[in-house]
Amino acid sequence: MTYHAHTKEDPVTRLPLPEDQWQTLDDHLRGVAELAGQFAAAFDSQAWGKAAGLLHDVGKYRASFQRYLRGQLRNGEDKDHAIFGALLANSLPLALLILSHHTGLQNVTTVTGAMLAKKSLLSKLPACARALPPPDHLQPPAFIKSDNLQHQKRRFEMWMRFLFSALVDADFLDTEAAMRETARPSFADIGELRQRLDIHLDAIVVTADPTPVNLQRAQILNDCRAAASKEPGIFSLSVPTGGGKTLAGMSFALNHAQQHDLRRVIVVVPYTSIIEQNARVYKDVFGAEQVIEHHSALDPVRESRQNKLASENWDAPVIVTTSVQFLESLHANRSSTCRKLHNIARSVVILDEVQTLPMEYLMTILDMLQQLADCYGCTVVLSTATQPALARRERFEGLVDVREIIPRPQDLARNLNRVQVHWPETSDATSYDELAQRILQHPERQVLAVTHLRKDARELAELLPSEYTYHLSALMCPAHRLQVLNRVRKILREKKPCLLVSTQLIEAGVDVSFPIVYRALAGLDSIVQAAGRCNREGELPLGHVYVFVAPTSPPSGTPRVGRDTMKLVLDAGEKGIVQTVDGHLDLTSPDLYAYYFRKFYGSGSTDGKSIMTLRESWDYPNVAQTFSIIPDGQTQSLVVLFGDAASRLETLQQPGGMTRQNLRALQPFSVNLYPQNWKKLQDAGAIHLIADTVYTLSPGFHDLYDQRFGLMTDVAAGGRAWTV
């Protein structure tokens, strides 16, 4: 008898093809075993991958499953098959993998309970399946062992994630190949990409004006190239904003990967605004087809088929993704989310703006980063202008053996210092009326002001001359914000008056340069990021950053903790506890950042949801549910009528228009609202359901989206007033 793994349909008619064109079960098991073994070899687990692949679908040898494939399943019969491979494996790790390969990683209690309850089912397997030799004498790789039992448990937990990834990706790919429905994309190798980058960077160095900033950028590039020969591990890349670390860091990564036979470079950034900016830079260098973006805000109107396929499992040499995607994948249990994990092994992982790692999950994040370096052959690069205190110390289980890429980061910071920071002279708040007058006293009339609340940004913007004042906040859709930024950059180049009032989103890697910046007192990293928008190219002898005490408090959580920590640091500066220059904090001193972040991390829990304990108990579903950087349901998306959003909404409402692609095409025109604000609009009748979960402003309420401020607050419509 011929046993089959899958049916096969005609791609046009979707009708079943003759059985002789179906994939045989023997071919599928051996194909998955071979692929899973290859994938797991990257972390010394080839035999485990092969064993899991060979056994994962042996339950399909059952007559009932073969009848299911033909549509002949009898009453009372089932098509379950994973339990049989788990029972035959006679190994808890293999059983966990096999039993989970469709459902997602389960916890150990569920797996052991299922195996005990269904042990008798083995007798229902035909002899050809039971004759498969059980995998004997498989030992976990040496890196699992540790003198610390908690460490060992977490190492086992992460190892199972990577093995699970190898199995499910092999299963997907073998099935995909058998169906012959897709052709996987091909890419240039690491060496070729390195050559393209070298040519690009060398041309920049040769043609750049010999300004102090450009000379420092050239030195940063040389330092990154020189450090590439160092052994893989954990590195810090401490480069001030505007120092060119986007391409210099990539140069280190590609040179390092080529010299140490690493497979890919994964760039992890905290915000979608940065990812799109960085991806554009990389695409200009490598070619658009060589750079894979993987983030929720990617507009499918410009998403290529190559990007879509490669983002499923990260099998490209250069991946650009977000912190949310990367970190939640490392803690996930769903098969489709986990399948990419094995491709992280033997990669260079660049964590851009590493100071933004969420404090509540810091311990589990650092544990996994350390494991990537110690157990999975990765090099991890901590890239930032404000290096946080992540090294292991007393009562802080941080990272060990972190090496700096830049030989003299403090000298570099001083050489690249292009601003003077003016700290508030008192703790008294500055009203926005007073701040507006201070801004208008600058004769060049090119000033950026950064507030910490949306309503503050609008209030200040309304106090300034409307003919040359611009506004940015998250109440504007991404397409609107991009339009404003492009206009602001053009005006700045033309040396015309330009006042920009923004929330902290301007600090997310946005490439603008103002001679004057005002920043509401916030965390040290936020102040430094705001300073990075001042005199960015060193076009002036010195730019000026004025820190003021806002009349309102920052949002609760990290922003407020950062502001309060900075107050402690300013007080420590006055008392001489931290280094100052002429009585002012020295932003070029690494000791200042170490002091700030030690105080910052000490102000709250770095494992607030006990993720480490859940991982040590191998409770994969609970870990996935609990680790959520952006909690489900925290905000809801509203599509606004900006640009061509109306035509995209019309496409969505056509027959068959509710596709994933059409839904994602609306993301550039969406504003995310917190529940209380959503309810106010809904109660006013201002929200209209388009289809499924897509909402827009109701007819008659479209003017709530203002072409200057975005979604309006304190507005009146239809004779009613409310606040959003």
XYZ file of C-alpha atoms in Angstrom:
724
model
C 0.000 0.000 0.000
C 1.195 3.557 -0.759
C 0.825 5.953 2.159
C 0.457 9.663 1.452
C 1.305 12.735 3.491
C -0.897 15.262 1.669
C -3.402 15.559 -1.097
C -2.606 17.857 -3.993
C -4.915 20.195 -5.871
C -4.826 21.651 -9.349
C -3.673 25.258 -8.771
C -6.318 26.595 -11.184
C -9.431 24.492 -10.581
C -8.574 23.656 -6.934
C -9.825 20.129 -7.626
C -7.868 17.124 -6.256
C -5.250 15.671 -8.588
C -4.879 11.890 -9.043
C -3.324 10.094 -6.072
C -0.176 9.211 -7.976
C 0.658 12.940 -7.918
C 0.251 13.245 -4.139
C 3.343 13.391 -1.920
C 4.100 10.040 -0.338
C 4.462 9.869 3.414
C 7.869 8.231 3.145
C 9.156 11.081 0.964
C 7.724 13.671 3.331
C 9.199 12.145 6.496
C 12.628 11.764 4.947
C 12.510 15.217 3.370
C 11.541 16.906 6.632
C 14.140 14.876 8.535
C 16.876 15.988 6.151
C 15.893 19.668 6.279
C 15.320 19.745 10.052
C 18.695 18.103 10.558
C 20.392 20.714 8.379
C 18.676 23.538 10.243
C 19.482 22.127 13.698
C 23.125 21.577 12.753
C 23.609 25.325 13.183
C 23.322 24.765 16.957
C 24.896 21.288 17.303
C 21.589 19.412 17.239
C 21.506 17.772 13.808
C 20.584 14.305 15.111
C 17.703 15.767 17.114
C 16.356 17.613 14.083
C 16.526 14.466 11.957
C 14.797 12.357 14.577
C 11.979 14.877 15.037
C 11.482 15.153 11.267
C 11.413 11.399 10.757
C 8.795 10.825 13.466
C 6.638 13.944 13.339
C 3.988 12.547 10.951
C 4.197 8.772 11.514
C 0.596 8.904 12.749
C -0.389 9.475 9.125
C 0.325 5.788 8.499
C -2.995 5.057 10.207
C -5.705 3.813 7.914
C -8.120 6.408 9.274
C -5.812 9.244 8.246
C -5.398 7.807 4.762
C -9.181 7.638 4.514
C -9.327 11.265 5.683
C -7.082 12.317 2.773
C -9.561 10.695 0.385
C -12.571 12.252 2.095
C -13.709 8.848 3.388
C -13.344 9.316 7.146
C -15.863 7.138 9.008
C -18.071 8.179 11.882
C -16.157 8.127 15.134
C -12.749 8.187 13.459
C -10.296 11.075 13.813
C -7.382 12.418 11.809
C -5.123 13.158 14.772
C -1.611 12.001 14.096
C 0.949 13.960 16.156
C 0.418 11.888 19.315
C 1.701 8.740 17.599
C 5.081 10.203 16.736
C 5.359 11.563 20.267
C 4.673 8.123 21.747
C 7.054 6.386 19.381
C 9.853 8.842 20.156
C 10.261 7.593 23.737
C 11.886 10.964 24.586
C 10.322 13.964 26.326
C 12.090 16.607 24.185
C 11.105 14.859 20.936
C 7.577 14.222 22.202
C 7.190 17.897 23.065
C 8.316 18.929 19.571
C 6.201 16.407 17.685
C 3.025 16.835 19.706
C 3.307 20.627 19.291
C 4.140 20.904 15.604
C 0.591 21.857 14.597
C -0.778 23.322 17.837
C 2.215 25.428 18.845
C 4.622 24.685 21.690
C 2.768 23.187 24.641
C 3.807 23.020 28.271
C 5.415 19.883 29.658
C 2.404 18.991 31.824
C 0.104 18.934 28.798
C 2.511 16.767 26.813
C 3.191 14.225 29.547
C -0.515 14.039 30.370
C -1.443 13.396 26.734
C 1.197 10.680 26.412
C 0.044 8.879 29.544
C -3.601 9.107 28.545
C -3.034 7.811 25.005
C -0.191 5.355 25.451
C -2.395 2.480 24.335
C -2.919 4.082 20.910
C 0.471 2.872 19.717
C -1.042 -0.487 18.938
C -3.183 1.176 16.250
C -0.152 2.069 14.170
C 0.568 -0.309 11.277
C 3.676 -2.446 11.546
C 5.611 -0.335 9.025
C 5.359 2.673 11.344
C 6.097 0.806 14.571
C 9.123 -0.773 12.907
C 10.844 2.626 12.692
C 13.754 2.461 15.142
C 13.276 4.786 18.120
C 16.032 7.386 18.414
C 18.365 6.089 21.098
C 21.286 7.684 22.884
C 20.440 11.250 21.880
C 22.088 13.665 24.279
C 21.343 17.402 24.471
C 24.230 19.570 23.271
C 26.924 20.404 25.791
C 25.858 24.045 26.054
C 22.687 23.023 27.926
C 24.656 22.023 31.022
C 25.285 24.608 33.716
C 26.294 24.609 37.359
C 23.294 26.847 37.961
C 20.058 24.825 37.762
C 17.949 27.856 36.806
C 20.344 28.674 33.964
C 20.192 25.062 32.782
C 16.398 25.067 32.750
C 16.314 28.271 30.694
C 18.914 26.918 28.302
C 16.817 23.801 27.761
C 13.712 25.961 27.274
C 15.386 28.043 24.570
C 16.974 25.004 22.919
C 13.516 23.470 22.524
C 12.334 26.668 20.838
C 15.112 26.448 18.266
C 14.547 22.725 17.661
C 10.826 23.367 17.293
C 11.612 26.089 14.775
C 13.822 23.721 12.761
C 11.048 21.115 12.660
C 8.141 23.376 11.715
C 10.117 25.304 9.081
C 11.292 22.024 7.538
C 7.683 20.795 7.538
C 6.453 23.999 5.853
C 9.210 24.007 3.248
C 9.000 20.329 2.321
C 5.224 20.556 1.910
C 5.577 23.781 -0.068
C 8.107 22.147 -2.417
C 5.900 19.084 -2.902
C 2.938 21.253 -3.836
C 5.173 23.173 -6.280
C 3.062 26.280 -5.668
C 5.922 28.646 -4.861
C 9.564 29.121 -5.651
C 11.664 30.341 -2.754
C 13.638 33.513 -3.478
C 17.391 33.527 -3.964
C 19.789 36.158 -2.651
C 23.344 37.356 -3.003
C 25.781 35.889 -0.501
C 27.366 37.752 2.413
C 30.620 38.356 0.537
C 28.911 40.019 -2.405
C 26.839 42.255 -0.133
C 29.995 43.243 1.750
C 31.636 44.252 -1.533
C 28.642 46.369 -2.526
C 28.730 48.129 0.844
C 32.487 48.695 0.685
C 32.179 50.309 -2.750
C 29.350 52.538 -1.520
C 31.112 53.583 1.699
C 34.481 54.173 0.058
C 32.794 56.473 -2.460
C 31.176 58.448 0.376
C 34.491 58.833 2.206
C 36.311 59.986 -0.922
C 33.687 62.547 -1.996
C 32.673 63.884 1.437
C 33.828 67.343 2.442
C 36.589 67.066 5.074
C 34.442 68.508 7.861
C 35.136 67.448 11.467
C 31.936 65.377 11.483
C 32.785 63.570 8.234
C 36.331 62.863 9.417
C 34.942 61.297 12.578
C 32.477 59.237 10.550
C 35.377 57.910 8.467
C 37.231 56.956 11.648
C 34.126 55.193 13.011
C 33.925 53.191 9.794
C 37.609 52.224 10.070
C 37.135 51.150 13.685
C 34.140 48.997 12.743
C 36.050 47.305 9.940
C 39.068 46.699 12.188
C 36.935 45.143 14.943
C 35.319 42.669 12.526
C 38.154 40.182 12.950
C 37.460 39.750 16.669
C 35.915 36.487 17.823
C 32.086 36.318 17.829
C 30.322 37.343 21.007
C 28.641 40.426 22.448
C 29.794 43.884 21.366
C 28.750 47.439 22.120
C 28.800 50.093 19.417
C 28.775 53.444 21.212
C 28.402 56.112 18.543
C 26.783 59.542 19.089
C 23.729 60.386 17.010
C 24.722 61.489 13.547
C 27.924 59.423 13.646
C 26.910 57.214 10.734
C 26.420 54.026 12.743
C 23.659 52.703 10.435
C 26.145 51.870 7.668
C 29.273 51.581 9.825
C 27.532 48.993 11.997
C 26.439 47.094 8.893
C 30.036 47.178 7.648
C 31.200 45.574 10.893
C 28.424 42.991 10.636
C 29.080 41.911 7.033
C 32.861 41.840 7.432
C 32.498 39.929 10.705
C 29.991 37.490 9.193
C 32.236 36.776 6.213
C 35.346 36.257 8.345
C 33.598 33.927 10.796
C 31.274 32.108 8.401
C 28.095 33.545 9.906
C 24.959 33.320 7.813
C 23.073 36.599 7.979
C 22.698 40.022 9.551
C 19.531 40.828 11.493
C 19.000 44.515 12.261
C 16.534 45.073 15.112
C 15.146 48.585 15.577
C 12.626 49.850 18.138
C 10.261 51.839 15.914
C 8.720 51.409 12.483
C 9.802 54.953 11.583
C 13.435 53.880 12.021
C 13.005 50.564 10.239
C 11.635 52.218 7.113
C 14.392 54.831 7.149
C 17.157 52.232 7.660
C 15.663 49.850 5.108
C 15.722 52.609 2.480
C 19.427 53.179 3.194
C 20.222 49.462 2.896
C 18.157 49.068 -0.273
C 20.027 51.910 -1.923
C 23.267 50.034 -1.222
C 22.358 46.373 -1.749
C 19.349 46.598 -4.077
C 15.732 46.463 -2.939
C 15.452 42.726 -3.587
C 18.264 41.954 -1.107
C 16.734 43.614 1.975
C 13.874 41.891 3.759
C 11.687 44.067 5.944
C 9.581 42.273 8.506
C 7.278 44.491 10.536
C 3.575 45.063 10.981
C 3.506 48.499 9.348
C 4.925 47.447 5.973
C 2.613 48.746 3.284
C 1.756 45.795 0.994
C 1.218 48.167 -1.926
C 5.010 48.273 -2.115
C 5.704 44.827 -0.598
C 7.332 42.399 -3.013
C 6.567 38.683 -3.262
C 10.217 38.041 -2.413
C 9.851 40.027 0.820
C 6.664 38.204 1.774
C 8.140 34.722 1.308
C 11.466 35.448 2.964
C 9.912 37.205 5.964
C 8.113 33.972 6.858
C 11.327 32.292 7.961
C 14.130 34.861 7.687
C 16.205 32.843 5.213
C 17.659 35.984 3.575
C 21.168 37.329 4.342
C 19.908 40.752 5.541
C 16.772 41.099 7.685
C 15.458 44.395 9.080
C 12.819 43.961 11.764
C 11.400 45.597 14.885
C 12.119 44.922 18.539
C 8.519 43.800 18.975
C 8.796 41.249 16.146
C 12.211 39.961 17.223
C 11.644 39.751 20.975
C 8.091 38.433 20.861
C 9.194 35.757 18.353
C 11.848 34.586 20.827
C 9.095 34.156 23.431
C 6.340 32.871 21.118
C 4.799 29.407 20.899
C 2.836 29.559 17.621
C 4.315 27.486 14.808
C 4.106 30.253 12.186
C 5.858 32.738 14.476
C 8.532 30.331 15.706
C 9.586 28.932 12.320
C 12.119 31.726 11.777
C 14.039 31.201 15.047
C 16.535 28.595 13.822
C 17.735 31.103 11.218
C 18.856 33.451 14.008
C 21.593 30.943 14.929
C 25.018 31.909 13.600
C 23.876 35.432 12.728
C 25.013 38.939 13.560
C 22.183 40.602 15.487
C 22.384 44.409 15.650
C 20.124 45.872 18.335
C 19.757 49.521 17.368
C 18.848 52.025 20.100
C 19.332 49.259 22.651
C 18.490 51.635 25.507
C 14.816 51.302 24.507
C 14.576 47.646 25.604
C 11.486 47.472 27.844
C 12.495 47.477 31.517
C 9.679 45.140 32.605
C 11.093 42.337 30.417
C 14.769 43.225 30.625
C 15.946 40.111 32.498
C 14.496 37.580 30.068
C 15.686 39.634 27.079
C 19.257 39.779 28.397
C 19.183 36.070 29.226
C 18.182 35.219 25.666
C 20.754 37.585 24.149
C 23.465 35.953 26.260
C 22.308 32.527 25.117
C 22.360 33.615 21.473
C 26.047 34.453 21.912
C 27.012 31.521 24.158
C 24.969 28.697 22.625
C 23.855 29.625 19.099
C 26.994 31.095 17.541
C 25.598 34.619 17.284
C 27.342 37.939 17.541
C 25.147 40.516 19.276
C 25.846 44.233 18.747
C 24.381 46.713 21.258
C 24.213 49.902 19.204
C 23.295 53.268 20.697
C 24.448 56.770 21.515
C 23.439 56.217 25.155
C 24.866 52.861 26.189
C 22.711 51.473 29.025
C 24.198 49.686 32.047
C 23.499 46.121 30.902
C 26.674 44.443 32.208
C 26.346 41.827 34.928
C 26.881 43.171 38.447
C 25.746 42.505 41.982
C 21.985 41.840 42.089
C 21.737 42.379 38.313
C 22.011 39.344 36.041
C 23.168 41.234 32.996
C 25.457 40.475 30.075
C 29.030 39.212 30.392
C 32.112 39.766 28.228
C 30.751 42.787 26.323
C 33.473 44.304 24.101
C 33.414 47.826 22.683
C 33.878 48.180 18.916
C 35.021 51.810 19.127
C 38.404 51.936 20.921
C 37.856 55.268 22.684
C 34.108 55.974 22.861
C 34.492 58.904 25.259
C 36.978 60.636 22.943
C 34.609 60.018 20.041
C 31.698 61.496 21.982
C 33.723 64.618 22.694
C 34.920 64.940 19.111
C 31.387 64.545 17.764
C 29.807 66.812 20.335
C 28.013 69.470 18.308
C 25.701 70.963 20.910
C 25.658 72.765 24.200
C 22.948 71.593 26.580
C 21.346 74.250 28.789
C 19.749 72.605 31.831
C 16.827 74.181 33.712
C 18.071 76.572 36.376
C 15.177 75.805 38.739
C 12.608 73.081 39.203
C 9.809 75.527 38.367
C 7.668 74.636 35.350
C 7.753 76.748 32.205
C 4.316 77.584 30.807
C 3.781 77.101 27.084
C 3.007 80.819 26.710
C 6.444 81.588 28.144
C 8.096 78.847 26.057
C 6.547 80.212 22.864
C 8.005 83.655 23.627
C 11.446 82.126 24.273
C 11.305 80.259 20.962
C 10.415 83.403 19.050
C 13.397 85.251 20.534
C 15.771 83.202 18.350
C 16.369 85.334 15.240
C 16.988 82.381 12.874
C 13.418 81.140 13.526
C 14.517 77.505 12.982
C 13.608 75.726 16.197
C 12.466 72.218 17.173
C 10.461 71.847 20.388
C 9.765 68.377 21.818
C 6.987 67.813 24.332
C 5.980 64.617 26.061
C 2.207 64.822 25.531
C 0.147 65.178 22.349
C -2.046 67.881 23.808
C 1.045 69.839 24.850
C 2.412 69.698 21.294
C -0.788 71.087 19.874
C -1.097 73.768 22.556
C 2.424 75.034 21.910
C 2.037 74.895 18.126
C -1.108 77.028 18.315
C 0.826 79.712 20.228
C 3.369 80.058 17.393
C 2.963 81.714 13.953
C 0.908 79.328 11.813
C 2.564 80.370 8.526
C 5.826 78.615 9.410
C 4.972 76.341 12.360
C 4.581 72.614 11.812
C 3.362 69.862 14.095
C 4.015 66.147 14.565
C 2.279 63.677 16.843
C 0.885 60.152 16.811
C -2.572 61.665 16.251
C -1.394 62.101 12.655
C -1.329 59.030 10.432
C 2.116 57.825 9.246
C 1.574 59.103 5.675
C 0.734 62.558 7.062
C 3.805 62.618 9.333
C 6.064 61.653 6.430
C 4.617 64.473 4.313
C 5.313 67.011 7.075
C 8.865 65.774 7.608
C 9.658 66.007 3.906
C 8.337 69.571 3.846
C 10.315 70.532 6.965
C 13.560 69.134 5.543
C 13.086 71.143 2.341
C 12.429 74.385 4.231
C 15.445 73.849 6.477
C 17.673 73.351 3.433
C 16.322 76.604 2.010
C 17.254 78.424 5.263
C 13.706 79.712 5.670
C 11.838 80.105 8.998
C 10.658 76.730 10.302
C 9.314 75.945 13.762
C 8.489 72.304 14.432
C 6.617 71.169 17.540
C 6.625 67.422 18.065
C 6.068 64.718 20.611
C 8.969 62.350 21.323
C 8.320 60.447 18.084
C 10.775 62.874 16.400
C 13.531 61.214 18.441
C 12.990 57.815 16.813
C 15.883 58.114 14.378
C 14.279 60.890 12.308
C 16.947 62.591 10.209
C 16.429 66.344 10.676
C 18.825 69.049 11.827
C 17.834 72.257 13.666
C 20.190 74.866 15.121
C 18.013 75.185 18.235
C 16.147 72.425 20.113
C 13.903 72.661 23.178
C 13.164 69.446 25.078
C 10.832 68.867 28.030
C 12.766 67.319 30.923
C 12.789 63.558 30.337
C 15.043 60.531 30.660
C 18.704 61.025 29.771
C 18.399 58.899 26.630
C 15.457 60.989 25.398
C 17.363 64.225 25.940
C 20.373 62.863 24.069
C 18.119 61.699 21.213
C 16.540 65.153 21.016
C 20.037 66.649 20.942
C 20.722 64.375 17.978
C 18.271 66.498 15.944
C 20.384 69.595 16.648
C 23.325 70.631 14.441
C 23.337 67.060 13.157
C 25.872 67.633 10.379
C 28.056 70.022 12.363
C 27.067 72.827 10.041
C 27.388 75.288 12.941
C 30.221 75.733 15.453
C 27.713 74.711 18.141
C 23.993 73.989 18.337
C 21.971 74.698 21.465
C 19.610 72.369 23.345
C 17.432 73.922 26.051
C 15.883 71.548 28.585
C 12.761 72.938 30.264
C 10.439 71.667 32.982
C 7.041 71.100 31.384
C 3.845 72.173 33.148
C 2.490 68.626 32.771
C 3.857 65.191 33.663
C 4.979 62.590 31.102
C 2.838 59.488 30.549
C 3.058 56.908 33.318
C 5.519 54.039 32.984
C 8.927 54.377 31.339
C 8.600 58.089 30.332
C 7.708 59.186 33.855
C 10.322 56.927 35.469
C 12.905 58.394 33.070
C 11.943 61.977 33.955
C 12.067 61.234 37.698
C 15.418 59.458 37.345
C 16.812 62.468 35.501
C 15.800 64.697 38.396
C 17.921 62.477 40.664
C 20.835 62.720 38.222
C 20.624 66.529 38.087
C 20.623 66.585 41.866
C 23.647 64.241 41.912
C 25.425 66.610 39.514
C 24.831 69.549 41.827
C 26.235 67.528 44.728
C 29.294 66.444 42.752
C 28.303 62.755 42.760
C 28.491 62.589 38.954
C 30.991 64.341 36.715
C 30.192 67.861 35.529
C 31.920 70.384 33.304
C 31.606 73.995 34.452
C 28.768 72.870 36.666
C 26.860 71.098 33.883
C 26.399 67.376 33.294
C 28.979 65.987 30.876
C 27.013 64.195 28.139
C 30.256 62.782 26.730
C 30.993 60.804 29.908
C 30.134 57.056 29.881
C 30.019 57.227 33.681
C 27.004 59.530 33.452
C 25.039 56.977 31.414
C 26.083 54.137 33.709
C 24.897 56.134 36.735
C 21.621 57.090 35.082
C 20.716 53.571 33.920
C 21.658 51.965 37.236
C 19.235 54.361 38.924
C 16.655 53.834 36.165
C 16.701 50.022 36.318
C 16.800 50.143 40.100
C 13.544 52.106 40.206
C 11.352 49.211 39.057
C 11.200 45.490 38.401
C 13.186 44.116 35.454
C 11.119 40.904 35.529
C 7.786 42.348 36.512
C 5.695 39.494 35.081
C 7.963 36.654 36.263
C 8.770 35.541 32.722
C 12.003 33.961 33.940
C 10.077 31.667 36.303
C 7.621 30.696 33.567
C 10.495 29.856 31.234
C 12.162 27.715 33.895
C 8.948 25.674 34.179
C 8.852 25.233 30.356
C 5.376 26.753 30.183
C 5.536 27.933 26.571
C 1.886 29.026 26.098
C 1.944 31.123 29.268
C 5.281 32.713 28.355
C 3.905 33.694 24.944
C 0.742 35.137 26.447
C 2.547 37.023 29.204
C 5.401 38.460 27.112
C 3.657 41.190 25.168
C 5.523 44.446 24.533
C 2.365 45.941 23.023
C -0.541 44.415 24.997
C -3.465 43.216 22.906
C -6.394 45.590 22.998
C -4.389 48.532 24.340
C -5.170 50.622 21.273
C -7.610 50.428 18.403
C -6.952 51.586 14.864
C -9.023 54.209 13.045
C -8.532 54.819 9.303
C -8.592 58.530 8.457
C -9.251 60.088 5.056
C -5.811 61.357 4.182
C -4.085 60.960 0.801
C -5.527 58.061 -1.170
C -7.025 56.341 1.881
C -10.543 56.728 0.430
C -9.691 54.719 -2.693
C -8.037 52.030 -0.584
C -11.185 51.790 1.533
C -13.250 51.416 -1.640
C -11.007 48.549 -2.766
C -11.566 46.873 0.592
C -15.339 47.000 0.143
C -15.290 45.352 -3.301
C -16.294 41.655 -3.515
C -13.321 39.663 -2.286
C -11.626 42.854 -1.139
C -11.151 41.787 2.487
C -7.660 40.432 1.916
C -4.644 40.621 4.200
C -2.911 42.751 1.596
C -5.752 45.277 1.326
C -6.072 45.474 5.107
C -2.392 46.184 5.560
C -2.515 48.759 2.764
C -4.545 50.946 5.139
C -1.846 51.081 7.819
C -0.185 54.285 6.538
C -3.562 56.006 7.034
C -4.379 54.700 10.515
C -4.315 56.426 13.893
C -4.192 54.313 17.037
C -6.463 55.415 19.874
C -6.559 54.391 23.519
C -9.857 52.851 24.722
C -11.090 55.944 26.566
C -10.616 58.132 23.492
C -12.178 55.521 21.226
C -15.254 55.417 23.460
C -15.671 59.209 23.357
C -15.693 59.194 19.569
C -17.957 56.165 19.447
C -20.449 57.713 21.887
C -20.527 60.838 19.704
C -21.385 58.754 16.635
C -18.106 59.683 14.967
C -16.918 56.114 14.249
C -18.196 54.113 11.301
C -17.599 50.390 10.689
C -16.453 49.738 7.114
C -16.022 45.975 7.195
C -14.875 43.340 9.674
C -12.621 45.283 12.097
C -11.937 48.301 9.865
C -13.291 51.606 11.192
C -13.170 55.137 9.839
C -14.740 58.488 10.721
C -18.462 58.627 10.087
C -19.901 60.819 7.301
C -20.243 64.318 8.693
C -17.281 63.829 11.024
C -14.456 63.741 8.463
C -13.388 67.239 9.485
C -12.241 65.789 12.807
C -9.061 64.923 10.947
C -7.259 68.224 10.570
C -4.641 68.704 7.862
C -2.338 70.353 10.384
C -2.867 68.540 13.676
C -4.297 65.194 12.641
C -7.160 63.807 14.718
C -8.488 66.844 16.543
C -9.032 67.345 20.255
C -11.439 69.714 21.951
C -13.545 69.991 18.814
C -17.183 70.672 18.124
C -19.213 68.942 15.422
C -22.926 68.686 14.929
C -23.480 71.136 17.787
C -21.625 68.908 20.281
C -18.207 69.203 21.816
C -15.983 66.509 23.236
C -12.334 65.742 23.889
C -10.394 62.987 22.171
